[in-house]
Coordinates of N, CA and C and ligand atoms in Angstrom, one line a residue:
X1 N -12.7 -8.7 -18.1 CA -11.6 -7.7 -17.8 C -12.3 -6.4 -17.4
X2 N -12.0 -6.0 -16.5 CA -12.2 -4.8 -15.9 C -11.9 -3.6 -17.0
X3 N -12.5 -2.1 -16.8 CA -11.8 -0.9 -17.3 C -11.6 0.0 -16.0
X4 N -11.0 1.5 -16.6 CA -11.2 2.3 -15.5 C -11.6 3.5 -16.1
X5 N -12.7 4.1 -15.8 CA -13.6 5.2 -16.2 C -12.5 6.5 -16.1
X6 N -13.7 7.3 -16.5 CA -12.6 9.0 -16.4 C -12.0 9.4 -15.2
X7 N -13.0 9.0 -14.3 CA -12.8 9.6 -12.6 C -12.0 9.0 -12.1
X8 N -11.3 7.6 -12.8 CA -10.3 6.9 -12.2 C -11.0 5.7 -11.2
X9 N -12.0 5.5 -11.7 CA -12.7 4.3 -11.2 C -12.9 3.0 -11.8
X10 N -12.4 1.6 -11.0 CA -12.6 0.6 -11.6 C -13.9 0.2 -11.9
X11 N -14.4 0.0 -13.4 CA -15.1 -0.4 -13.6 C -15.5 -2.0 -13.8
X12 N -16.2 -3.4 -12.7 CA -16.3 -4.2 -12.6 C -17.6 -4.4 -12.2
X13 N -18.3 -5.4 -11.9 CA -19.1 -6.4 -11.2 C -18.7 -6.6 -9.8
X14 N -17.4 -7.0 -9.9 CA -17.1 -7.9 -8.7 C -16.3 -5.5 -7.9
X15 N -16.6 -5.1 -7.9 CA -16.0 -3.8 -7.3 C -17.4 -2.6 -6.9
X16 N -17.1 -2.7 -5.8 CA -18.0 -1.4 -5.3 C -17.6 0.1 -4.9
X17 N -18.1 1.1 -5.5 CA -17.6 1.9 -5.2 C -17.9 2.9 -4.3
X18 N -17.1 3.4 -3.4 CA -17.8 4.2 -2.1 C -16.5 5.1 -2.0
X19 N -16.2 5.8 -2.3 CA -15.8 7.4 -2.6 C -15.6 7.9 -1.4
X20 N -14.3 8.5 -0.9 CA -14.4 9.0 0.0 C -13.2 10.4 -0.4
X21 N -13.8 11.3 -1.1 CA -13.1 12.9 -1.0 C -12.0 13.3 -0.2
X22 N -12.5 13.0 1.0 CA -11.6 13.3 2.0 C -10.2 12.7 2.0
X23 N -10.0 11.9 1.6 CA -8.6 11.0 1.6 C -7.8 10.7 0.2
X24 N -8.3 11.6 -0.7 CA -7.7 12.3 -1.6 C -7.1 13.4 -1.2
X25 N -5.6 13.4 -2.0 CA -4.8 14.5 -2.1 C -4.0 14.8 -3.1
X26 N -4.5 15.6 -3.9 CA -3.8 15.5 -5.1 C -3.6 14.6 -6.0
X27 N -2.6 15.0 -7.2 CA -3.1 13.9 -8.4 C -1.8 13.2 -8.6
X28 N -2.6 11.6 -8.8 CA -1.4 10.6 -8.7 C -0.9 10.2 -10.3
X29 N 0.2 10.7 -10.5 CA 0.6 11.0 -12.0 C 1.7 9.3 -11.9
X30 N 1.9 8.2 -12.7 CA 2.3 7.1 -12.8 C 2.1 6.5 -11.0
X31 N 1.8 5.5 -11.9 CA 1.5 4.4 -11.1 C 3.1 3.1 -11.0
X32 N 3.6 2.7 -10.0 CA 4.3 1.9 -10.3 C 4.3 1.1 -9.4
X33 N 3.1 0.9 -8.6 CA 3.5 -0.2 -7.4 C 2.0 -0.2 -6.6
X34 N 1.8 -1.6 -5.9 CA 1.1 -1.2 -5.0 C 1.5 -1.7 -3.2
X35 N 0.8 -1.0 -2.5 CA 1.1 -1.7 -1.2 C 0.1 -2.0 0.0
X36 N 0.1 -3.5 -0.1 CA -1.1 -4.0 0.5 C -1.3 -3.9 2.7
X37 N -2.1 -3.4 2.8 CA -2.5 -3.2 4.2 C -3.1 -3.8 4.7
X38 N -3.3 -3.6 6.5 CA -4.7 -3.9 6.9 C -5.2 -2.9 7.9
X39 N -6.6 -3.0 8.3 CA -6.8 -1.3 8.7 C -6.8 -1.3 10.1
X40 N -6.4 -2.4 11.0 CA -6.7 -2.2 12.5 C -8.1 -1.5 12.8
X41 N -9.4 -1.9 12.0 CA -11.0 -2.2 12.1 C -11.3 -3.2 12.1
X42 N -12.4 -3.3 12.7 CA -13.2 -4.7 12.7 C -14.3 -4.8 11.7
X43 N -14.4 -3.7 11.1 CA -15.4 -4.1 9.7 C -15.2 -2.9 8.7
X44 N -15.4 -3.1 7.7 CA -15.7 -2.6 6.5 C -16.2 -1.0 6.5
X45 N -17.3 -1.3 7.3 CA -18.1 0.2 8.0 C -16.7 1.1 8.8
X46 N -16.2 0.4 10.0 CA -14.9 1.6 10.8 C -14.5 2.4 10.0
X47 N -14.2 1.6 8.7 CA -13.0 2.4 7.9 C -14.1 3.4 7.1
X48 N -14.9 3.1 6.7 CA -16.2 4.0 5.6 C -16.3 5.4 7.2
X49 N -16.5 5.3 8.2 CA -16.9 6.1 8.8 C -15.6 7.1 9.1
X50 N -14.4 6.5 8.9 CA -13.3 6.7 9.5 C -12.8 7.8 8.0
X51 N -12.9 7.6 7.2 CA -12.8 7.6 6.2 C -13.5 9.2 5.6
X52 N -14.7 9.6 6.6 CA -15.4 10.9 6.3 C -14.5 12.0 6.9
X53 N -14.1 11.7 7.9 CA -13.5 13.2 8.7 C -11.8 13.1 7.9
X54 N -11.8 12.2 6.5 CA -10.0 12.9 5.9 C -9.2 12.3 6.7
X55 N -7.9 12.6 6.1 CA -6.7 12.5 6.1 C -6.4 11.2 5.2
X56 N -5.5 9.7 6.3 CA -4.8 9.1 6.0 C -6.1 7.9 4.9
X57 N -5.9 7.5 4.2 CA -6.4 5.8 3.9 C -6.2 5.3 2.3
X58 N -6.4 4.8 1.9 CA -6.1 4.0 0.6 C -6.7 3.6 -0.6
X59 N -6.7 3.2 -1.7 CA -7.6 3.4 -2.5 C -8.5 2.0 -2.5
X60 N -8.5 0.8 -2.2 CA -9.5 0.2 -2.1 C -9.3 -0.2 -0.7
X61 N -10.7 -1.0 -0.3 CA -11.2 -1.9 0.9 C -11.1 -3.4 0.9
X62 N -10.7 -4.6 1.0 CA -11.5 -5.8 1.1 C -12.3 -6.0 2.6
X63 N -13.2 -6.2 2.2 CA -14.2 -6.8 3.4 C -14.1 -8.3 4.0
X64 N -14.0 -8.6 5.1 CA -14.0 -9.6 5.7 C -14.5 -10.9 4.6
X65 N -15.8 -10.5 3.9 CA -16.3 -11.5 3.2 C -15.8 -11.4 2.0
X66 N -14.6 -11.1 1.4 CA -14.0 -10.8 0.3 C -14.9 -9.1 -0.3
X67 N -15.7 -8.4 -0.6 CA -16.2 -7.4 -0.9 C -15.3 -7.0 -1.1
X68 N -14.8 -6.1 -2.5 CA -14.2 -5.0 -2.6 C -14.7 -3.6 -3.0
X69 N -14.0 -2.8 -2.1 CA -14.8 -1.6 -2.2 C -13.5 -0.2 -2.8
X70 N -14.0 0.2 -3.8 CA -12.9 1.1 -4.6 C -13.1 2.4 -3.1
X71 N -12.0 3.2 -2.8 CA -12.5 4.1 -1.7 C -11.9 5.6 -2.0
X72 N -10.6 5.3 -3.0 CA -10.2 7.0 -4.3 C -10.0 6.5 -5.3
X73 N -10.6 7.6 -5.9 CA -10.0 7.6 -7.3 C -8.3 7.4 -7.9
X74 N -7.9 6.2 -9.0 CA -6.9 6.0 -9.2 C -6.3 7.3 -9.7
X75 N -6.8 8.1 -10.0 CA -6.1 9.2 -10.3 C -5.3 10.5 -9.3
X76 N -5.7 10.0 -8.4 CA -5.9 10.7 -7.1 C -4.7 10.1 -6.0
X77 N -4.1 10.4 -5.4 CA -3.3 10.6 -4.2 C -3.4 10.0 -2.9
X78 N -3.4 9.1 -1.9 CA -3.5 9.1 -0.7 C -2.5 8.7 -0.2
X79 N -3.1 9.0 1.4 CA -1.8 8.9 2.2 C -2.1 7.7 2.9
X80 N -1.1 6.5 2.3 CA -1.2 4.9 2.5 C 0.3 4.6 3.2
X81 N 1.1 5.1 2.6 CA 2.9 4.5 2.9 C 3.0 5.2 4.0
X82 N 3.3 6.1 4.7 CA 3.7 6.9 6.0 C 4.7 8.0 5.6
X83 N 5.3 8.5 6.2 CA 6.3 10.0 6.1 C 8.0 9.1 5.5
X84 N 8.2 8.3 6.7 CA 9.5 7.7 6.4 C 9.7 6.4 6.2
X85 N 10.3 6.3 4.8 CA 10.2 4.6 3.6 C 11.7 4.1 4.3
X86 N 11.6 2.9 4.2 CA 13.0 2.0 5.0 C 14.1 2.1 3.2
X87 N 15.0 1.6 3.4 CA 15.6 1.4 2.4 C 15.8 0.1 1.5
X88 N 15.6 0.0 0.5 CA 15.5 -1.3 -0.1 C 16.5 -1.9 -0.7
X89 N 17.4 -1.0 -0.9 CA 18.8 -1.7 -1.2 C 19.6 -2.1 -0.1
X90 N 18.7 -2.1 1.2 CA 19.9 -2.7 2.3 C 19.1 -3.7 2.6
X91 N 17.6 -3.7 1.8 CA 16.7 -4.8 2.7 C 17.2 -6.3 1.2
X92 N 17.0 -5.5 0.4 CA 16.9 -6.8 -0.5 C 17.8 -6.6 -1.9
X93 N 18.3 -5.8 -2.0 CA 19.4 -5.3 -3.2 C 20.5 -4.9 -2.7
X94 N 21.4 -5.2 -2.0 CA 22.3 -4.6 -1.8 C 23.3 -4.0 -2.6
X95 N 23.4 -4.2 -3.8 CA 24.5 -3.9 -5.0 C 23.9 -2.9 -5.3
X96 N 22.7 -2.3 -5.0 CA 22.0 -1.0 -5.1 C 22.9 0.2 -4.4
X97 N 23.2 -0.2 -3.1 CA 23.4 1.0 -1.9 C 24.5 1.5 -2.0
X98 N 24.7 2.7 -1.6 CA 26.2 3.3 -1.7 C 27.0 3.1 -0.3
X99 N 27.6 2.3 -0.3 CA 27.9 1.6 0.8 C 28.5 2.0 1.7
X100 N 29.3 3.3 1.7 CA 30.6 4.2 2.2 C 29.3 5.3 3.3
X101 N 28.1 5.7 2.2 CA 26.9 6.3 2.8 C 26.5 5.9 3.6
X102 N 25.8 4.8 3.3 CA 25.2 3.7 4.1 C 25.7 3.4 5.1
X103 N 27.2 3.3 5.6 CA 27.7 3.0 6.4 C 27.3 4.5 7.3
X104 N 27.9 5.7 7.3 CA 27.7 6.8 7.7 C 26.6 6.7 8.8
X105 N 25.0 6.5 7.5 CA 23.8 6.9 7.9 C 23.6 5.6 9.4
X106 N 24.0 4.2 8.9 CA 23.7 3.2 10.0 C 24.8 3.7 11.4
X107 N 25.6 5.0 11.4 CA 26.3 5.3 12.4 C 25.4 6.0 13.3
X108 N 24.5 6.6 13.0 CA 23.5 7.4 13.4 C 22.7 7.1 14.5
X109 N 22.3 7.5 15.1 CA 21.2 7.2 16.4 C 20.0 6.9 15.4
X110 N 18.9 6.3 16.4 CA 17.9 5.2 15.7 C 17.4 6.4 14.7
X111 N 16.9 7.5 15.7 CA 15.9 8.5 15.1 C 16.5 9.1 14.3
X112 N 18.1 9.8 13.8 CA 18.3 10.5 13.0 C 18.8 9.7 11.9
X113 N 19.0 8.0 12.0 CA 19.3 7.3 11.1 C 17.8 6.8 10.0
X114 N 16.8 7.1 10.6 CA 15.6 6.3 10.1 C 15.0 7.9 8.7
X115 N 15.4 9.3 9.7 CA 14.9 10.2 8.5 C 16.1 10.3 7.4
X116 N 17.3 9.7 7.8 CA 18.2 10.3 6.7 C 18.2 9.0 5.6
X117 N 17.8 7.7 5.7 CA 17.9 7.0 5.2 C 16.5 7.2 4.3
X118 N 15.7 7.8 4.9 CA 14.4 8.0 4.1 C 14.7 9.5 3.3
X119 N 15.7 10.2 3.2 CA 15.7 11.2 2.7 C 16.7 10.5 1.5
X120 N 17.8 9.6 1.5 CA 18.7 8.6 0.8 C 18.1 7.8 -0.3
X121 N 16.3 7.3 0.5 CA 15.9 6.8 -0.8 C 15.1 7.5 -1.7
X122 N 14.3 8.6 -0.9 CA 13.5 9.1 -1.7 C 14.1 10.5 -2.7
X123 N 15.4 10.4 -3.2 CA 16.5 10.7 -3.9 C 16.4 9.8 -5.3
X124 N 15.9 8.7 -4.6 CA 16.3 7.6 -5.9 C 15.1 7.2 -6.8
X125 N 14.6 6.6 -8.0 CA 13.5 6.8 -8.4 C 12.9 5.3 -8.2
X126 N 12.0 4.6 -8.2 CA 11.3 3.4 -8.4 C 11.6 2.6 -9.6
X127 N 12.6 1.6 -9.4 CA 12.3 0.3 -8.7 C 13.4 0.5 -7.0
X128 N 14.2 1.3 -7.5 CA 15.6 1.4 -6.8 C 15.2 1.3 -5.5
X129 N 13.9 2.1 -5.2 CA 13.4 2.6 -4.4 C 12.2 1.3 -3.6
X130 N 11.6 1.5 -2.4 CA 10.4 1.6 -2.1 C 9.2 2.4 -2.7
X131 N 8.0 2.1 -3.1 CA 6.9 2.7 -3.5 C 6.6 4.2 -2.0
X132 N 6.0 5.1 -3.1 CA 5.9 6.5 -2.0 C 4.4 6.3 -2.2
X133 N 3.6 7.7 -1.7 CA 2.4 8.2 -1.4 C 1.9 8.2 -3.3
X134 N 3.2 8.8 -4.0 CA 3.1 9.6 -5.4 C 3.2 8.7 -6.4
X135 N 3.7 7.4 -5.8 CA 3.7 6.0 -6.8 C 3.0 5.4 -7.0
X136 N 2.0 5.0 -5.7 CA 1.5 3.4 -5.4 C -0.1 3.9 -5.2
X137 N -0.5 2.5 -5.6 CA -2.0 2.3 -5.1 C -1.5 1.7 -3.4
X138 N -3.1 2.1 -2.9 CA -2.8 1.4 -1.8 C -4.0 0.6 -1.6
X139 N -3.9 -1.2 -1.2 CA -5.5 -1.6 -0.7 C -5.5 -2.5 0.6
X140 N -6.5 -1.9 1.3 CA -6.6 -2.4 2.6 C -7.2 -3.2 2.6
X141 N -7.1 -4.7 3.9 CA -7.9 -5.4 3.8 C -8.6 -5.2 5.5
X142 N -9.4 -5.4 5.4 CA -10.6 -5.2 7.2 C -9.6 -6.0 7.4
X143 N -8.9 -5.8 9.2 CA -8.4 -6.5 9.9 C -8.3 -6.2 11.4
X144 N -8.2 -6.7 12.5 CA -7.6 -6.1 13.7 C -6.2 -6.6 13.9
X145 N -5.4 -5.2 14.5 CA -4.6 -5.2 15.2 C -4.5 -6.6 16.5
X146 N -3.7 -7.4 16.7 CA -3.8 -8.0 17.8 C -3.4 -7.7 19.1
X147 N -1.6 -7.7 18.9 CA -0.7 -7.2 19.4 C 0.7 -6.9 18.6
X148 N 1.5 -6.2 19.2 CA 2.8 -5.4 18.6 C 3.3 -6.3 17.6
X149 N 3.2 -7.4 17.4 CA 3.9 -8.0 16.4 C 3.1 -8.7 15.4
X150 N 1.5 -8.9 15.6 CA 0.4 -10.1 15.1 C -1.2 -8.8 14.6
X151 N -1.3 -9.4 13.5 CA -2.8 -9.1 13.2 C -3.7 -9.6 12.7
X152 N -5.1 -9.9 13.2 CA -5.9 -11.1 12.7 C -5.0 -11.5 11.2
X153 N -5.5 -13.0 11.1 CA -5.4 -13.7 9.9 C -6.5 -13.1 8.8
X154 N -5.7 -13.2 7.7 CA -7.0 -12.5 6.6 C -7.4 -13.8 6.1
X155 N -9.0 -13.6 5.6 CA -9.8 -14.8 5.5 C -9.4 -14.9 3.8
X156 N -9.9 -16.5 4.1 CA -9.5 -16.4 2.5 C -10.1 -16.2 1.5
X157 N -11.5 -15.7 1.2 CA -12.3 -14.9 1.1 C -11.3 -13.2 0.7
X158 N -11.0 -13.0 1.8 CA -10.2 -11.9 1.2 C -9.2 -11.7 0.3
X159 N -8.0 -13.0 0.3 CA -7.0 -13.1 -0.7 C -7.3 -13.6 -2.0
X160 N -8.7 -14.5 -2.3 CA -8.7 -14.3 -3.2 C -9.4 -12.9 -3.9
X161 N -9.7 -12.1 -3.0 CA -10.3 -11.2 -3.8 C -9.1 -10.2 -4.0
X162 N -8.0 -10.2 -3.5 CA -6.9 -9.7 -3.2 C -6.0 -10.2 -4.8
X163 N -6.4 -11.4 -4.7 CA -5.3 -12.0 -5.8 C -6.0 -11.1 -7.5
X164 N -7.5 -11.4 -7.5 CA -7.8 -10.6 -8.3 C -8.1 -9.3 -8.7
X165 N -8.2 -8.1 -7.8 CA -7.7 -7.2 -7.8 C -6.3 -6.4 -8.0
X166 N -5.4 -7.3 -7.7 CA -4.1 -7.4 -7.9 C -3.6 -7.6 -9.8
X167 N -4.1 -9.1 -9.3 CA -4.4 -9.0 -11.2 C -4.9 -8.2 -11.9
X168 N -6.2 -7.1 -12.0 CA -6.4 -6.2 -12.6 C -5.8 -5.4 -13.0
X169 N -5.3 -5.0 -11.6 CA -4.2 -3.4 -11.5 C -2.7 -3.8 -12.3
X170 N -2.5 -5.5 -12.7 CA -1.1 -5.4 -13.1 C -1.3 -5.1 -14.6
X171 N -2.1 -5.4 -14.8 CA -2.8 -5.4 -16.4 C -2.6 -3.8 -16.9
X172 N -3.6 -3.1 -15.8 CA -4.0 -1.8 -16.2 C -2.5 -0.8 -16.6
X173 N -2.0 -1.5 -15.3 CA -0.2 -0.7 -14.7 C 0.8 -0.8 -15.1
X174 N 1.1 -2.4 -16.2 CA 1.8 -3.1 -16.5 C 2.4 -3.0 -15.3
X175 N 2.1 -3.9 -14.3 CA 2.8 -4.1 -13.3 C 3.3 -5.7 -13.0
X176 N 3.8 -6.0 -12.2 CA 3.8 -7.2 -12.1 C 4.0 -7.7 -10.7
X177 N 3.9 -9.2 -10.2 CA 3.7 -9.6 -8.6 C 4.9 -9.0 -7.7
X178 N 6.2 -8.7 -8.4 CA 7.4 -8.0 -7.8 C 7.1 -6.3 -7.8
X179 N 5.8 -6.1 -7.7 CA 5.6 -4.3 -7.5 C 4.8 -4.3 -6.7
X180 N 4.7 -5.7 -5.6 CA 3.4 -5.5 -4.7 C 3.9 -5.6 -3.5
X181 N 3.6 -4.9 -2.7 CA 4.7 -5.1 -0.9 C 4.1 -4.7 0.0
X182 N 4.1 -5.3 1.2 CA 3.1 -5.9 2.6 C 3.8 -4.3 3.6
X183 N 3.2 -3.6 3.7 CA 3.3 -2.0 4.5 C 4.7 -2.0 5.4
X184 N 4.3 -3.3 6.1 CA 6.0 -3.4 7.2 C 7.1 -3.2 6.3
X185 N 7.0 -4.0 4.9 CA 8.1 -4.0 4.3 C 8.6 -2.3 3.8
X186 N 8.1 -1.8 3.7 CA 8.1 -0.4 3.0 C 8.6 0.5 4.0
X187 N 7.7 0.7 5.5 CA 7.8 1.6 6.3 C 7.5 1.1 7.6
X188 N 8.1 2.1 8.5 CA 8.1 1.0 10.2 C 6.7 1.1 10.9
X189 N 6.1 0.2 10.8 CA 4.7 -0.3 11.1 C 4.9 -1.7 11.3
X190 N 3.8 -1.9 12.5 CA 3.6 -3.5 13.2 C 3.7 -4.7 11.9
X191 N 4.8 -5.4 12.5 CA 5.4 -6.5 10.9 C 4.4 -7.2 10.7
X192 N 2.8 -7.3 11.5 CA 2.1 -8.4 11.5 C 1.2 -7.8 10.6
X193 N 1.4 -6.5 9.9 CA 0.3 -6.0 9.4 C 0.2 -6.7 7.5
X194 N -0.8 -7.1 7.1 CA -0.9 -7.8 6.1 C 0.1 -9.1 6.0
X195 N 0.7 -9.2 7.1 CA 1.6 -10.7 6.9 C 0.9 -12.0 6.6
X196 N -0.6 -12.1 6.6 CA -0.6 -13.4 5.9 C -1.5 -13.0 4.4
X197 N -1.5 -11.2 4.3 CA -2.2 -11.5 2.8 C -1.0 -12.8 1.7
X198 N -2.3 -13.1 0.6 CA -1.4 -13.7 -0.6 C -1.7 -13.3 -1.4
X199 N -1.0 -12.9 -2.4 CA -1.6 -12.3 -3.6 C -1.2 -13.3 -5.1
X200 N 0.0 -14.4 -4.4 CA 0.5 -15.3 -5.7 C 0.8 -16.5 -5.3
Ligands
ZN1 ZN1 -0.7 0.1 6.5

């Protein structure tokens, strides 16, 4: 069984850690979810290099050959989900949504319907919700981009390292396999992105 140190770092065997400052932002106060990625790189290194000049990325890596690499501190903040979350009570709960609203907001042009529904959910708190920047772990797996709809296949090497890191974090988070969600699902990004991780 894994721990997690003061800095917010998993402590394992099977976890490597490579820190990247830069892609911290602030401090990530409960945890309630994670959401699995993939980085449109061809190796492990893109994202490590990608990773020094800041801004967007996630808290772990898997590497082609399964390798996982811790990349923020769990305590710590990154920007993994994007600006605007889809709605989850129209995707998968409907007895959630206020429906008279909902109706309104789907009246809307694409673009003013996409920020107001993301202003609709993020109103509401998690589970109700999609996981935010302020909720979720995020872990990427090395992948390329193909085209608009497809992204390499992740090896299997990767999902199983996917399946047990997953497992750790549900332990640590009390979380469970219903707090774990593939990036398209959350926010509008290429649907092919982590569509063949597995984590169960
Ligand atoms: Zn992503």
């Amino acid at each position: 069984m894994s721990t997690i140190n003061k800095d917010g770092m998993l402590i394992d065997n099977k976890v490597v850690h490579r820190r990247s400052p830069g892609i911290e932002h602030g401090m990530l106060i409960g945890i309630h979810a994670i959401v699995v990625h993939q980085t449109d790189a061809p190796t492990a290194q893109h994202t490590f290099n990608g990773y020094k000049a800041g801004g967007n990325g996630a808290h772990f890596l898997i590497g082609k050959n399964g390798s996982i690499y811790q990349t923020a501190s769990l305590h710590k903040r990154c920007y993994h989900v994007g600006r605007l979350i889809k709605s989850k009570c129209l995707a998968i709960n409907n007895k959630n949504c206020n429906s008279a609203r909902m109706a309104k907001i789907l009246a809307m042009s694409w673009g003013s319907q996409i920020k107001a529904i993301n202003a609709n959910e993020r109103a509401k708190t998690y589970p109700d919700r999609y996981p935010v920047n302020s909720d979720s772990i995020g872990i990427e797996l090395v992948g390329k981009h193909i085209d608009d709809k497809t992204y390499e296949t992740i090896k299997a090497q990767q999902n199983l390292s996917l399946q047990w890191l997953v497992s750790e974090l549900y332990i640590h988070f009390s979380l469970t396999s219903s707090d774990v969600y593939k990036h398209p699902q959350v926010s509008y990004k290429n649907p092919g992105e982590a569509s063949t991780a597995i984590w169960k």
